Structure formats: C-alpha cells, structure tokens
Coordinates of N, CA and C in Angstrom, one line a residue:
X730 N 0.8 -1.2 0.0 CA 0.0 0.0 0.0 C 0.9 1.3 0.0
X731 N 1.9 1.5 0.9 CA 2.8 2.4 1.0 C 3.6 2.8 -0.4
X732 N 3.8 1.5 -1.5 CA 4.4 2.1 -2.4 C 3.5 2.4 -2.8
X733 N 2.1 1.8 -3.6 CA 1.1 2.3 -4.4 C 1.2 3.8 -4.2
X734 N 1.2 4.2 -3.4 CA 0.9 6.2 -2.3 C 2.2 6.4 -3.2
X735 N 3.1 6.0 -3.0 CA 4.3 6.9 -3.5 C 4.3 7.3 -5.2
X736 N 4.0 6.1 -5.6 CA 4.1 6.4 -6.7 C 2.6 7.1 -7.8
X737 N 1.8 6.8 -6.4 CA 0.7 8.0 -6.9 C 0.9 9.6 -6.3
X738 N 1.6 9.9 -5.5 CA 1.8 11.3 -5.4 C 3.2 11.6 -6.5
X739 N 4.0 10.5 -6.9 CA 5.0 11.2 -7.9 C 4.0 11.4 -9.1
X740 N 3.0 10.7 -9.4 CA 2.8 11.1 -11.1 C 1.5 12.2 -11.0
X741 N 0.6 12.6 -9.2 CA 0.2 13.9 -9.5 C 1.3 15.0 -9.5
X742 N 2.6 14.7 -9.2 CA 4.2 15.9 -8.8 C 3.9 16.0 -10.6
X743 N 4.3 15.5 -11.4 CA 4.2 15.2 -12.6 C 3.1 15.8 -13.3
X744 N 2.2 15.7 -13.0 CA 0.9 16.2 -13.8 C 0.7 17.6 -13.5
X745 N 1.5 17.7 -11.9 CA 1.1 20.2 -11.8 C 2.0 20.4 -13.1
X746 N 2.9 19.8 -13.6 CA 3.3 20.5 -15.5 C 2.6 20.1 -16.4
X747 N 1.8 19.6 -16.2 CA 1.2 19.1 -17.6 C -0.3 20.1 -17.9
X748 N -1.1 19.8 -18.7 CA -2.1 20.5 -19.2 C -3.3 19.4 -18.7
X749 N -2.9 18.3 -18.6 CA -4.4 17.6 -18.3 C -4.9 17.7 -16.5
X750 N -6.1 17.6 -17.1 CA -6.6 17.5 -15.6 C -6.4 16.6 -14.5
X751 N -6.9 17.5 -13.5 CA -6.3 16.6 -12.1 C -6.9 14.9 -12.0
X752 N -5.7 14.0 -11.9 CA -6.2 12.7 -11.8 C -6.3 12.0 -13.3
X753 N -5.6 12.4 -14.1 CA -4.9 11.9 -15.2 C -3.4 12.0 -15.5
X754 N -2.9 11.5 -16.0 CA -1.4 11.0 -16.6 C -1.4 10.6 -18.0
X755 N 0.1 11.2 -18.3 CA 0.5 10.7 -19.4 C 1.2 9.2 -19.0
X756 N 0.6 8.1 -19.6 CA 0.7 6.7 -19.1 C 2.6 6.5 -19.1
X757 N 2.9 6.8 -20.5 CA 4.3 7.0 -20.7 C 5.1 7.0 -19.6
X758 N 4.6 8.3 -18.6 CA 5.3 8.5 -17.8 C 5.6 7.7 -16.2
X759 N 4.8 6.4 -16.7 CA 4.2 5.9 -15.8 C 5.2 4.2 -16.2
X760 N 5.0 3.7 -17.1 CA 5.6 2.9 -17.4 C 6.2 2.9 -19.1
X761 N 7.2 3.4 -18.8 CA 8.0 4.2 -20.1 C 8.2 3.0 -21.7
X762 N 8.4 1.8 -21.2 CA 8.2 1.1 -22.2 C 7.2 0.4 -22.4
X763 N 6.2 1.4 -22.4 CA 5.0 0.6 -22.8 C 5.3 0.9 -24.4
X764 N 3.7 -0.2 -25.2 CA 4.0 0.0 -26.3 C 2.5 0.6 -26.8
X765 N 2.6 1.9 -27.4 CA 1.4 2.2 -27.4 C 1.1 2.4 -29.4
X766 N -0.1 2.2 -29.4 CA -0.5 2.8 -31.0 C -1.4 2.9 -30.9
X767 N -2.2 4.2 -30.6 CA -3.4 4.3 -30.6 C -3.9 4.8 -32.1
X768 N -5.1 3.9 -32.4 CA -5.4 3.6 -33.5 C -6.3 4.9 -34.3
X769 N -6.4 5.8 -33.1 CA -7.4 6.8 -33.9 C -6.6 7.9 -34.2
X770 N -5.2 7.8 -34.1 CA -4.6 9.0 -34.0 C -4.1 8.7 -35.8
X771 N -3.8 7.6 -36.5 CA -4.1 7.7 -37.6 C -5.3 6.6 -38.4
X772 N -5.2 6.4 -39.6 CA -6.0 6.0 -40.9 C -6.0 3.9 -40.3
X773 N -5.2 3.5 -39.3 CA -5.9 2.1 -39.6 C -6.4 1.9 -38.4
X774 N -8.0 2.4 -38.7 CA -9.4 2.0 -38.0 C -10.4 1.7 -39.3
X775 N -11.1 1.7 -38.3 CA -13.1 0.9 -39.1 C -13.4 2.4 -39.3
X776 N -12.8 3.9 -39.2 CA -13.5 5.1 -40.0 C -12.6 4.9 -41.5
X777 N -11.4 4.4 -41.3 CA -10.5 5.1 -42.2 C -9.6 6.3 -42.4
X778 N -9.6 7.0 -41.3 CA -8.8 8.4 -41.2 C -9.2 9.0 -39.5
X779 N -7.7 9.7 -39.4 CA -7.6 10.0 -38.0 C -9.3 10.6 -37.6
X780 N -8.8 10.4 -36.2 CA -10.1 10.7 -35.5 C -10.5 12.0 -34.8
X781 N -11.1 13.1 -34.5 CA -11.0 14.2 -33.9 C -10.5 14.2 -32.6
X782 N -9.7 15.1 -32.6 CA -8.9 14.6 -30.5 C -8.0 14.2 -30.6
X783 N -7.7 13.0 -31.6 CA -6.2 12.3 -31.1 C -5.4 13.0 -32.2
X784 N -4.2 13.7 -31.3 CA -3.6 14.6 -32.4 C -2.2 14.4 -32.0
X785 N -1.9 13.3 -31.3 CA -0.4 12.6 -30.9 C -0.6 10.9 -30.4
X786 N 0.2 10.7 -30.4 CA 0.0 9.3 -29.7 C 0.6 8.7 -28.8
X787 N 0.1 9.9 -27.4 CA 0.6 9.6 -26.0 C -1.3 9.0 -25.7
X788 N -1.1 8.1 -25.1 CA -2.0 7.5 -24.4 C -2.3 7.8 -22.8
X789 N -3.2 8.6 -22.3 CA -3.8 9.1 -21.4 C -4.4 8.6 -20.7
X790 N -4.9 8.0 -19.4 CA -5.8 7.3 -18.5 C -6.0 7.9 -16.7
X791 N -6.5 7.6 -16.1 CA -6.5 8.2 -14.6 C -5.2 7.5 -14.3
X792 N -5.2 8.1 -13.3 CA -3.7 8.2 -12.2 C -3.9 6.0 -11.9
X793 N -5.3 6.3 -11.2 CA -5.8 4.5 -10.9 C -5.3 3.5 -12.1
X794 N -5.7 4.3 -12.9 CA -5.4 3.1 -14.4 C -4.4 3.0 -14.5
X795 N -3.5 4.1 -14.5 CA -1.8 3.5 -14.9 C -1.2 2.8 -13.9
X796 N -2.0 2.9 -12.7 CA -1.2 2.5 -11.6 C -1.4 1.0 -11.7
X797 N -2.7 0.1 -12.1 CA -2.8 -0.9 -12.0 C -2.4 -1.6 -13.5
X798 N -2.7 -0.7 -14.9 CA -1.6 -0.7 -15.7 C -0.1 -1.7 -16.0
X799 N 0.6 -0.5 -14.6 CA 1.7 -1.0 -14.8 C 2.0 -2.2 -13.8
X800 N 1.1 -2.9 -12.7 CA 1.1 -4.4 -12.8 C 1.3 -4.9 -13.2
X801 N 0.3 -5.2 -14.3 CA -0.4 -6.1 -15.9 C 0.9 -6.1 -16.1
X802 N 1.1 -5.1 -16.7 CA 2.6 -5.1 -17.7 C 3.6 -5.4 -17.0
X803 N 4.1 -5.6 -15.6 CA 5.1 -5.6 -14.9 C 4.8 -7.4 -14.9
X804 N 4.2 -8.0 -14.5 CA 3.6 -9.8 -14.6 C 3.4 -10.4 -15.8
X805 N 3.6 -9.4 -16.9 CA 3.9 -10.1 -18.3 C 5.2 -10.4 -18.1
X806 N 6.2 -9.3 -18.1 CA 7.5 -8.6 -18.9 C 8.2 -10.3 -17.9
X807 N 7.5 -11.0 -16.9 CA 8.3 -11.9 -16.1 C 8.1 -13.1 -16.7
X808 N 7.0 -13.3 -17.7 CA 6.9 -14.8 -18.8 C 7.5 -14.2 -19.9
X809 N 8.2 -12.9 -20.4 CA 8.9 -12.3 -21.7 C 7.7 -12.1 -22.5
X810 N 6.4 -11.2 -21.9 CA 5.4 -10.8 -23.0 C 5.2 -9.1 -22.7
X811 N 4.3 -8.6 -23.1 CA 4.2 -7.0 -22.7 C 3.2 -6.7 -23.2
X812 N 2.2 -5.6 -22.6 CA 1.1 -5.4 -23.6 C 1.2 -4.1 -24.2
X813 N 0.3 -4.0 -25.3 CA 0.3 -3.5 -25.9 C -1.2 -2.5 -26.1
X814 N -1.0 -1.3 -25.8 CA -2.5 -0.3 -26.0 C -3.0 0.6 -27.7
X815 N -4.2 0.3 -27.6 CA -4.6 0.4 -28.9 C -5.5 1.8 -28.6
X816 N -5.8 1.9 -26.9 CA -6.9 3.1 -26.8 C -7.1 3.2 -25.2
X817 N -6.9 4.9 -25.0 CA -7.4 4.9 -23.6 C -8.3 5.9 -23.3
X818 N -7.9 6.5 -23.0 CA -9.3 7.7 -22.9 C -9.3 8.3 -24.3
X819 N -10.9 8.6 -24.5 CA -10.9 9.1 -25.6 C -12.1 10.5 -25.6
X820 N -11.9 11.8 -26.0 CA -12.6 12.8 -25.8 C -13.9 12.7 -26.4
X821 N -14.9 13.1 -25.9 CA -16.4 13.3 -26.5 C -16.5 13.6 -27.9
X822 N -15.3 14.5 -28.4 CA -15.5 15.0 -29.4 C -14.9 13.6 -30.8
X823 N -14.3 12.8 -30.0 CA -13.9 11.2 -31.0 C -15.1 10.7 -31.2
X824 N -15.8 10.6 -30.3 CA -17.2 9.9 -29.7 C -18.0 10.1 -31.0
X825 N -18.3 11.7 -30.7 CA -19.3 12.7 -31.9 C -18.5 12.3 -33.3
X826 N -17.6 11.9 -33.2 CA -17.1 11.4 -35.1 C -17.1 10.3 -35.4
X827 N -17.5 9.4 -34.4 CA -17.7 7.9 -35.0 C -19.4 8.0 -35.4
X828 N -20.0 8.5 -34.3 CA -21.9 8.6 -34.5 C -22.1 9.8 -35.5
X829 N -21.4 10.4 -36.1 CA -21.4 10.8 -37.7 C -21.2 10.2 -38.2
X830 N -20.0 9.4 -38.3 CA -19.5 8.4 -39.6 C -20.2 7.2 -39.8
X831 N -20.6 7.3 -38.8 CA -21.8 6.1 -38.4 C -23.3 6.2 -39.3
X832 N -23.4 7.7 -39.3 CA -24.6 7.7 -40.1 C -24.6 8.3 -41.7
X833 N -23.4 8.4 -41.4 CA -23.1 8.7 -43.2 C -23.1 7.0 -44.0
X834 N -24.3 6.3 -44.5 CA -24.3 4.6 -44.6 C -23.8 4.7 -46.2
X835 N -23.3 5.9 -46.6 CA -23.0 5.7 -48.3 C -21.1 5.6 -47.8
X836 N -20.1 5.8 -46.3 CA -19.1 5.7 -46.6 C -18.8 4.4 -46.1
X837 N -18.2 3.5 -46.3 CA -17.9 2.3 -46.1 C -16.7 1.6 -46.1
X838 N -15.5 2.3 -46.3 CA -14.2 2.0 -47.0 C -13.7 0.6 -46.3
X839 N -14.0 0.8 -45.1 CA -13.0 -0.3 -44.5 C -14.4 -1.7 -43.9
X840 N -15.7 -1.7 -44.7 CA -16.3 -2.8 -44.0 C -16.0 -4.0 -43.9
X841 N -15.1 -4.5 -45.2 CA -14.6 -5.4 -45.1 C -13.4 -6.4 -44.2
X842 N -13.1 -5.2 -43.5 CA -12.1 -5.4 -42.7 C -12.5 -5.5 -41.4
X843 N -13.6 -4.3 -41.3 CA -13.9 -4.5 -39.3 C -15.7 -4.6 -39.5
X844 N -16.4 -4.5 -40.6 CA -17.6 -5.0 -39.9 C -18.4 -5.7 -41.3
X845 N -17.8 -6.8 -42.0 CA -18.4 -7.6 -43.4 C -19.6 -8.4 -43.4
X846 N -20.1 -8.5 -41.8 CA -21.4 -9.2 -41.8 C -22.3 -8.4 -41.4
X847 N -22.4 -7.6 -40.9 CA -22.7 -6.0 -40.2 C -23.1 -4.9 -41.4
X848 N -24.8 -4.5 -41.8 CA -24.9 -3.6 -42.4 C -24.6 -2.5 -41.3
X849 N -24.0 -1.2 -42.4 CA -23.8 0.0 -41.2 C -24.9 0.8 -40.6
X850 N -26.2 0.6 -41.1 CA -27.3 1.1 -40.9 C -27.6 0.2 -39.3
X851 N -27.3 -0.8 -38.8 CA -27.5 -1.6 -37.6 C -26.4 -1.2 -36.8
X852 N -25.4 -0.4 -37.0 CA -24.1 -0.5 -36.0 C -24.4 0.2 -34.8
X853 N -25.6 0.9 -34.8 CA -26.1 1.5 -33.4 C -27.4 0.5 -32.7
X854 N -28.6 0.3 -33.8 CA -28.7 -1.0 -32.5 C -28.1 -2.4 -32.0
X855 N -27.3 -2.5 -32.6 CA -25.9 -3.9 -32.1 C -25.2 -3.2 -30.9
X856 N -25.2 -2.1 -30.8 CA -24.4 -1.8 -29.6 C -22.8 -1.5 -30.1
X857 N -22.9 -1.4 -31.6 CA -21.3 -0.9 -32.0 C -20.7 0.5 -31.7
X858 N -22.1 1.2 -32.2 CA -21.7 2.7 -32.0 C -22.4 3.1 -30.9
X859 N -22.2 4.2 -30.2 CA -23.0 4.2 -28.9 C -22.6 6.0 -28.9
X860 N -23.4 7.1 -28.3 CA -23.2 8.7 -28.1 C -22.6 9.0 -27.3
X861 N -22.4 7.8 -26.4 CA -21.6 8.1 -25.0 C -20.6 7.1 -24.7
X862 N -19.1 6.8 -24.4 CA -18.3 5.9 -24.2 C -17.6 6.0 -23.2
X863 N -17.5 4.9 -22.2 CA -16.8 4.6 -21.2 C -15.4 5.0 -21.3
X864 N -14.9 4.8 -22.3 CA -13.6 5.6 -22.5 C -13.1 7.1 -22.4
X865 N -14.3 7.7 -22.1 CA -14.0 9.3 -22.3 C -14.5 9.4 -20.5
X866 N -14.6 8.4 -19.9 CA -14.3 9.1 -18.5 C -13.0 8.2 -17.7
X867 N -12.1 7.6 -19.0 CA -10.2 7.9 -18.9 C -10.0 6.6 -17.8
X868 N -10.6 5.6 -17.2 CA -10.2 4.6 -16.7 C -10.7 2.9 -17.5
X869 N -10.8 3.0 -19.3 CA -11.0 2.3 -19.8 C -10.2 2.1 -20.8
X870 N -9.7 0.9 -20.9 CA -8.6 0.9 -22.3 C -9.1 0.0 -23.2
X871 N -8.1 -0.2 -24.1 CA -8.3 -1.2 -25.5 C -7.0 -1.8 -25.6
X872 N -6.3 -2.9 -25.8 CA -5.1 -3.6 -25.6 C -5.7 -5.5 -25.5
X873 N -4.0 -5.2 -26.0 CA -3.2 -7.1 -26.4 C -2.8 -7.4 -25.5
X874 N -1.6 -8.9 -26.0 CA -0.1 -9.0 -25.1 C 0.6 -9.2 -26.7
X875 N 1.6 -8.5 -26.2 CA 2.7 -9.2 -27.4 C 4.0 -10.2 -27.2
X876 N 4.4 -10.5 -28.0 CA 5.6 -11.6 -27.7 C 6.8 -10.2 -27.2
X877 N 7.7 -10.3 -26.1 CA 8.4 -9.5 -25.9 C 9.4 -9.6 -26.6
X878 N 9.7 -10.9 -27.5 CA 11.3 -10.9 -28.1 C 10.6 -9.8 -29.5
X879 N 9.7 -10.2 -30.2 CA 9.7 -9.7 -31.4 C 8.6 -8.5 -31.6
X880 N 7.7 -8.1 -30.6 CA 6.8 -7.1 -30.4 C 5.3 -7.8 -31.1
X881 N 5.1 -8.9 -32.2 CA 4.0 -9.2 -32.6 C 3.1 -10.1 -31.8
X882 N 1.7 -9.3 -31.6 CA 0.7 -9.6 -30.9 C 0.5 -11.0 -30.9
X883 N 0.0 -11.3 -29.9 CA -0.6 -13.2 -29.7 C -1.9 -12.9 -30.5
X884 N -2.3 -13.9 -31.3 CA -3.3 -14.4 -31.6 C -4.6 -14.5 -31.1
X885 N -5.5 -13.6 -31.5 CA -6.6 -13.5 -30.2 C -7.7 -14.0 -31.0
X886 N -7.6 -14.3 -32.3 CA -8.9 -14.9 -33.0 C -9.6 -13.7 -34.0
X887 N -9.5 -12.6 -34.0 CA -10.0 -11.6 -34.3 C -9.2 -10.4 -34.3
X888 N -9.2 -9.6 -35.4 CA -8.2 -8.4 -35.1 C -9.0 -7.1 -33.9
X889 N -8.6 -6.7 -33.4 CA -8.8 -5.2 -32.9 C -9.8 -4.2 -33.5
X890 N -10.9 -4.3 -32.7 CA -11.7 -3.1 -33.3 C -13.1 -3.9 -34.7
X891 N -13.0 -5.4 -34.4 CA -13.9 -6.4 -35.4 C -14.9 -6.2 -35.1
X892 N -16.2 -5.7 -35.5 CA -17.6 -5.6 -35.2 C -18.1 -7.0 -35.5
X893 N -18.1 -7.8 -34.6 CA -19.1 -9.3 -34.8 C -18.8 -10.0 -33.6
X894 N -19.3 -11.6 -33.7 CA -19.5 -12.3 -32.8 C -17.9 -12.7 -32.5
X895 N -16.9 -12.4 -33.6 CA -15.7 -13.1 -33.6 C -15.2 -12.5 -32.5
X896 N -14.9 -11.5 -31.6 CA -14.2 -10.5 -30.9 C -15.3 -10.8 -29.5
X897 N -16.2 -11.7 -29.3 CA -16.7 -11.6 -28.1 C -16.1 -12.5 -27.4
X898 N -15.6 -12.0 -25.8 CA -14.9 -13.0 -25.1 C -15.2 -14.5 -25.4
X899 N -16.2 -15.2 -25.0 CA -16.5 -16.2 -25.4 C -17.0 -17.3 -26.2
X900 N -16.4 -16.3 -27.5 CA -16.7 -16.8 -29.1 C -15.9 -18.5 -29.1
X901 N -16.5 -19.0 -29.4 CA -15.8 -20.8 -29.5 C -15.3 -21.0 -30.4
X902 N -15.2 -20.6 -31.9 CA -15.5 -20.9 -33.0 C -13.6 -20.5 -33.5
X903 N -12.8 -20.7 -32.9 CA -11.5 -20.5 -33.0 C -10.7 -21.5 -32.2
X904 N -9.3 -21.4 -33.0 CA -8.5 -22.3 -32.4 C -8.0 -22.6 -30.6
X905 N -7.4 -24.0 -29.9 CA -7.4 -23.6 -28.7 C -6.2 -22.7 -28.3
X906 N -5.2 -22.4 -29.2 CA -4.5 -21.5 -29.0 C -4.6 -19.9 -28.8
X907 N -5.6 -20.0 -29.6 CA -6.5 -18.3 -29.6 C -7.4 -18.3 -28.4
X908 N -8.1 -19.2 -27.9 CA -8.9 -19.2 -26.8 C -8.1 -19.1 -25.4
X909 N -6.7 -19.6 -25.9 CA -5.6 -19.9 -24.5 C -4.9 -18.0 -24.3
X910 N -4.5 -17.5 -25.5 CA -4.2 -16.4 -25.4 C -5.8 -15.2 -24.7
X911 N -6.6 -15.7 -25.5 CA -7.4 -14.5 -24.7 C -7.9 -14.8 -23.4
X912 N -8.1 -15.8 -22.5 CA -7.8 -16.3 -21.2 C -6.8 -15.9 -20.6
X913 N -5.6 -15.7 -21.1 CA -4.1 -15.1 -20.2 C -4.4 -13.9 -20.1
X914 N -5.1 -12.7 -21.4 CA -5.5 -11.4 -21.1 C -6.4 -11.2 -20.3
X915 N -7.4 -12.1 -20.3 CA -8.9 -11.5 -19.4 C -8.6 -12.1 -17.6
X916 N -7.5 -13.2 -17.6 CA -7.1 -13.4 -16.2 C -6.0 -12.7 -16.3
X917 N -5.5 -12.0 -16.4 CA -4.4 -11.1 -15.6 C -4.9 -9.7 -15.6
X918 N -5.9 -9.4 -16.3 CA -6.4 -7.9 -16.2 C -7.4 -8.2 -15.4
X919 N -8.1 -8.9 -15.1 CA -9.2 -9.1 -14.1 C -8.4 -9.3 -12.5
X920 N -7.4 -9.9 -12.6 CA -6.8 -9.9 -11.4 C -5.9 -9.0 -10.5
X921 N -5.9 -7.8 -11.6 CA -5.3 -6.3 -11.3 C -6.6 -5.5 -11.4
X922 N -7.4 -5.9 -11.4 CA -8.7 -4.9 -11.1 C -9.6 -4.5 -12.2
X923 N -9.3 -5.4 -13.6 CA -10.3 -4.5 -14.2 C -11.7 -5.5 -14.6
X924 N -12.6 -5.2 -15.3 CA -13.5 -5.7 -15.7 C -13.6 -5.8 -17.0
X925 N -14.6 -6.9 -17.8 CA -14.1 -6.6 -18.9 C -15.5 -6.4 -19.8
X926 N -15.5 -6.4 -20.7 CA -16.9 -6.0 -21.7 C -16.8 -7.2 -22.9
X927 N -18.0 -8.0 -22.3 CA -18.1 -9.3 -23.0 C -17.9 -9.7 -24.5
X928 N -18.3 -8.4 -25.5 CA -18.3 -8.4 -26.7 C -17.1 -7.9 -27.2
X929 N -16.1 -7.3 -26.8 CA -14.8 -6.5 -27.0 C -13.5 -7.8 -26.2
X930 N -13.3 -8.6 -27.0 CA -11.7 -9.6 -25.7 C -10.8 -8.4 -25.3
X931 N -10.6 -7.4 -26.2 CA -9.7 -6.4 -26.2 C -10.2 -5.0 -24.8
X932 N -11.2 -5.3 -24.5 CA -12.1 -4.2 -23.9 C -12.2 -4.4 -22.1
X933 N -11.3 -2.8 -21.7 CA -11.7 -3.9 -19.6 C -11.6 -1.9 -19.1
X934 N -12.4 -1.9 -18.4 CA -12.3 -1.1 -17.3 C -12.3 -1.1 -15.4
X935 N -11.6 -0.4 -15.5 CA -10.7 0.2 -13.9 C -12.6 -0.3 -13.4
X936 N -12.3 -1.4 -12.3 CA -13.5 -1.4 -11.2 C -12.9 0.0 -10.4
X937 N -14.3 0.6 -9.9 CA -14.0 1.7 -8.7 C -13.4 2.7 -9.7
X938 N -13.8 2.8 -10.9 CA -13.3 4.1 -11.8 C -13.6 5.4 -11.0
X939 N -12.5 6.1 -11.3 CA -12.7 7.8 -10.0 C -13.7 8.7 -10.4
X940 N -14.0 8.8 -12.1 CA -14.7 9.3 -12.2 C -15.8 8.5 -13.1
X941 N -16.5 7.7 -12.3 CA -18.2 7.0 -13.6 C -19.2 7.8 -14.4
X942 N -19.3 8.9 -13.6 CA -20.4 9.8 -14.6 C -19.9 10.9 -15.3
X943 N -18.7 11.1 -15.2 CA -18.1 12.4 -15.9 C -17.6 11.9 -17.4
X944 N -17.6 12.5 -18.3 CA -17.7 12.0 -19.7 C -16.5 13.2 -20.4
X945 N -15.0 13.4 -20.4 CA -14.5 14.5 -21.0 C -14.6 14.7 -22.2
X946 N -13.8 15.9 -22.3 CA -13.5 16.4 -24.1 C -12.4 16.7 -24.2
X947 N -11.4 16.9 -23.2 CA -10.3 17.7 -23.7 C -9.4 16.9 -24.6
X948 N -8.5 17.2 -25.5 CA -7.9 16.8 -26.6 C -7.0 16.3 -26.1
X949 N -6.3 15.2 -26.7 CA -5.3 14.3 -26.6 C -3.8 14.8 -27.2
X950 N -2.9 15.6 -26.7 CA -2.3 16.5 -27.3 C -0.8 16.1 -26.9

C-alpha cells in the first residue's frame, strides 16, 4: 500500500506541469516502455482516417489506471510478454465522429475489414456505435499482449476493433490457442482490477473508476 501512495503522489508531482486534468497522466510517464498505438490517431481503423482529438499518440488514463496498468505489464514482462494499447481515454469529441461516420451509410471503405457481416445502418442498434463511451471518463482501455522478443501480438482470433460475434470473449469458433491467449488477457487484467466487456476480448475497465459519470473532451495532445 505504502508504495502504491508513493508512486501516486509522484505522477500527480508530474501532472502540476502538464495541461491535463487533475487525476490523469500521461501513461508514458508511468511505465515508459510501454507499447502504445493508438489507432485513432491515424487511418488504420473501421472510420478510415484519423479521429477528432487524437492529435499525438501519447495515451492518457486516470492516475488508478496507470497504476494498476503498470502491474499487468510488470507480470507479463516476467513470462517475456508486454502489452500493448490500442486506446485509452478518448474525448467526447472522437465519440461525436464515429456517431457521424456512423450515419453517413454511403461511406464504407474499411467494411470489409472491421464490420463484413454487419450492415452499417444496424451499428447502433448492435451496440457498436453508442453517443456516450466509457472511455472518455479515462479509466478504460483497448489492448493485447505481445511476444516480448519480437513485439507481434498473440493471436486472439479476431483483429482489434472487429464488429461481430468473432471478438466476443466467449466466441468458440476459433482455435485452442486463440482461446488460451485471450484467457491469459482476461485473467491477468481481471486480477489487477479491471472488468471486462463481454463483446470487445480487447475491452476492460478500472473497477471503482474515479470518475463514472463524468464524460470528457479535452484533446489528446
């Protein structure tokens, strides 16, 4: 308990220079080799082109999240694996550009790739697209594991960001190697605190998030 304290008053010491608000971090600063690519900061997503907000690709989360974070990733790095983040907090104003892009049903560029059984006129009642996201109140991520010798992701049955049945935790319909990999993610992040969202293997939020009802905007800079 005594270190957890220490190393949460060094990264609010850290955050009176920064521009984000109280009780966020730059993750970076938190666990420096992490590996991040957040996917909306450029062109390979399910819109096709960067996202509003993400205008760098430092990845952002509460002070809680990096803290338990850098666990996860501290209990890989000891079998030679590491994870890898695809998304963490994301501003309201990302939010507002997918539920555009969402209803523009004549642009389609990438269906094939993230939603081929999925008309785009249904992506809001399936629960794809949604006005409000857990991610924009910064204690929710999107992340792998990767092999540590060579940085390429384990096999999870489904790429990142797949609109279908294939990307739900408990899809059967894949090999038992792919089922063994997404069990190693959903028990070592469940066992540092998070929860996960049944339809997303990639998808877990901070239990006891600091802030549940607050929904930001500020930009990802």
């Amino acid at each position: 308990m005594k270190y957890k304290l220490i190393i949460l008053f060094s990264f609010i010491y850290l955050n009176a220079f920064s521009q984000l608000p109280d009780g966020f971090v730059y993750v970076k600063d938190v666990i420096p080799d992490l590996d991040v690519e957040l996917r909306y900061f450029g062109s390979n997503n399910f819109v096709g082109k960067p996202i509003n907000g993400y205008n760098t690709n430092k990845l952002i989360v509460t002070e809680q999240t990096a803290i338990a974070l850098k666990l996860v990733h501290e209990e890989l790095q000891n079998h030679n694996l590491c994870l890898k983040v695809y998304d963490g907090y994301r501003p309201q104003k990302a939010v507002n550009h997918f539920v555009e892009w969402a209803r523009d049903l004549g642009d389609t560029i990438n269906k094939q790739n993230y939603y081929p059984n999925v008309k785009k006129i249904h992506l809001f009642d399936e629960g794809y697209i949604a006005s409000k996201s857990g991610h924009s109140r910064g204690s929710t991520v999107d992340l792998t594991i990767i092999d540590g010798n060579t940085g390429i992701p384990l096999d999870m049955g489904s790429t990142y960001d797949f609109f279908g049945q294939e990307s739900w935790v408990e899809y059967q319909n894949i090999s038992d190697s792919q089922k063994a990999n997404r069990q190693l993610l959903q028990e070592i992040m469940l066992k540092h605190g998070f929860r996960n969202y049944p339809k997303e293997w990639w998808h877990f939020t901070l239990r006891g998030e600091p802030f549940p009802n607050t929904y930001f905007d500020f930009s990802i800079e």
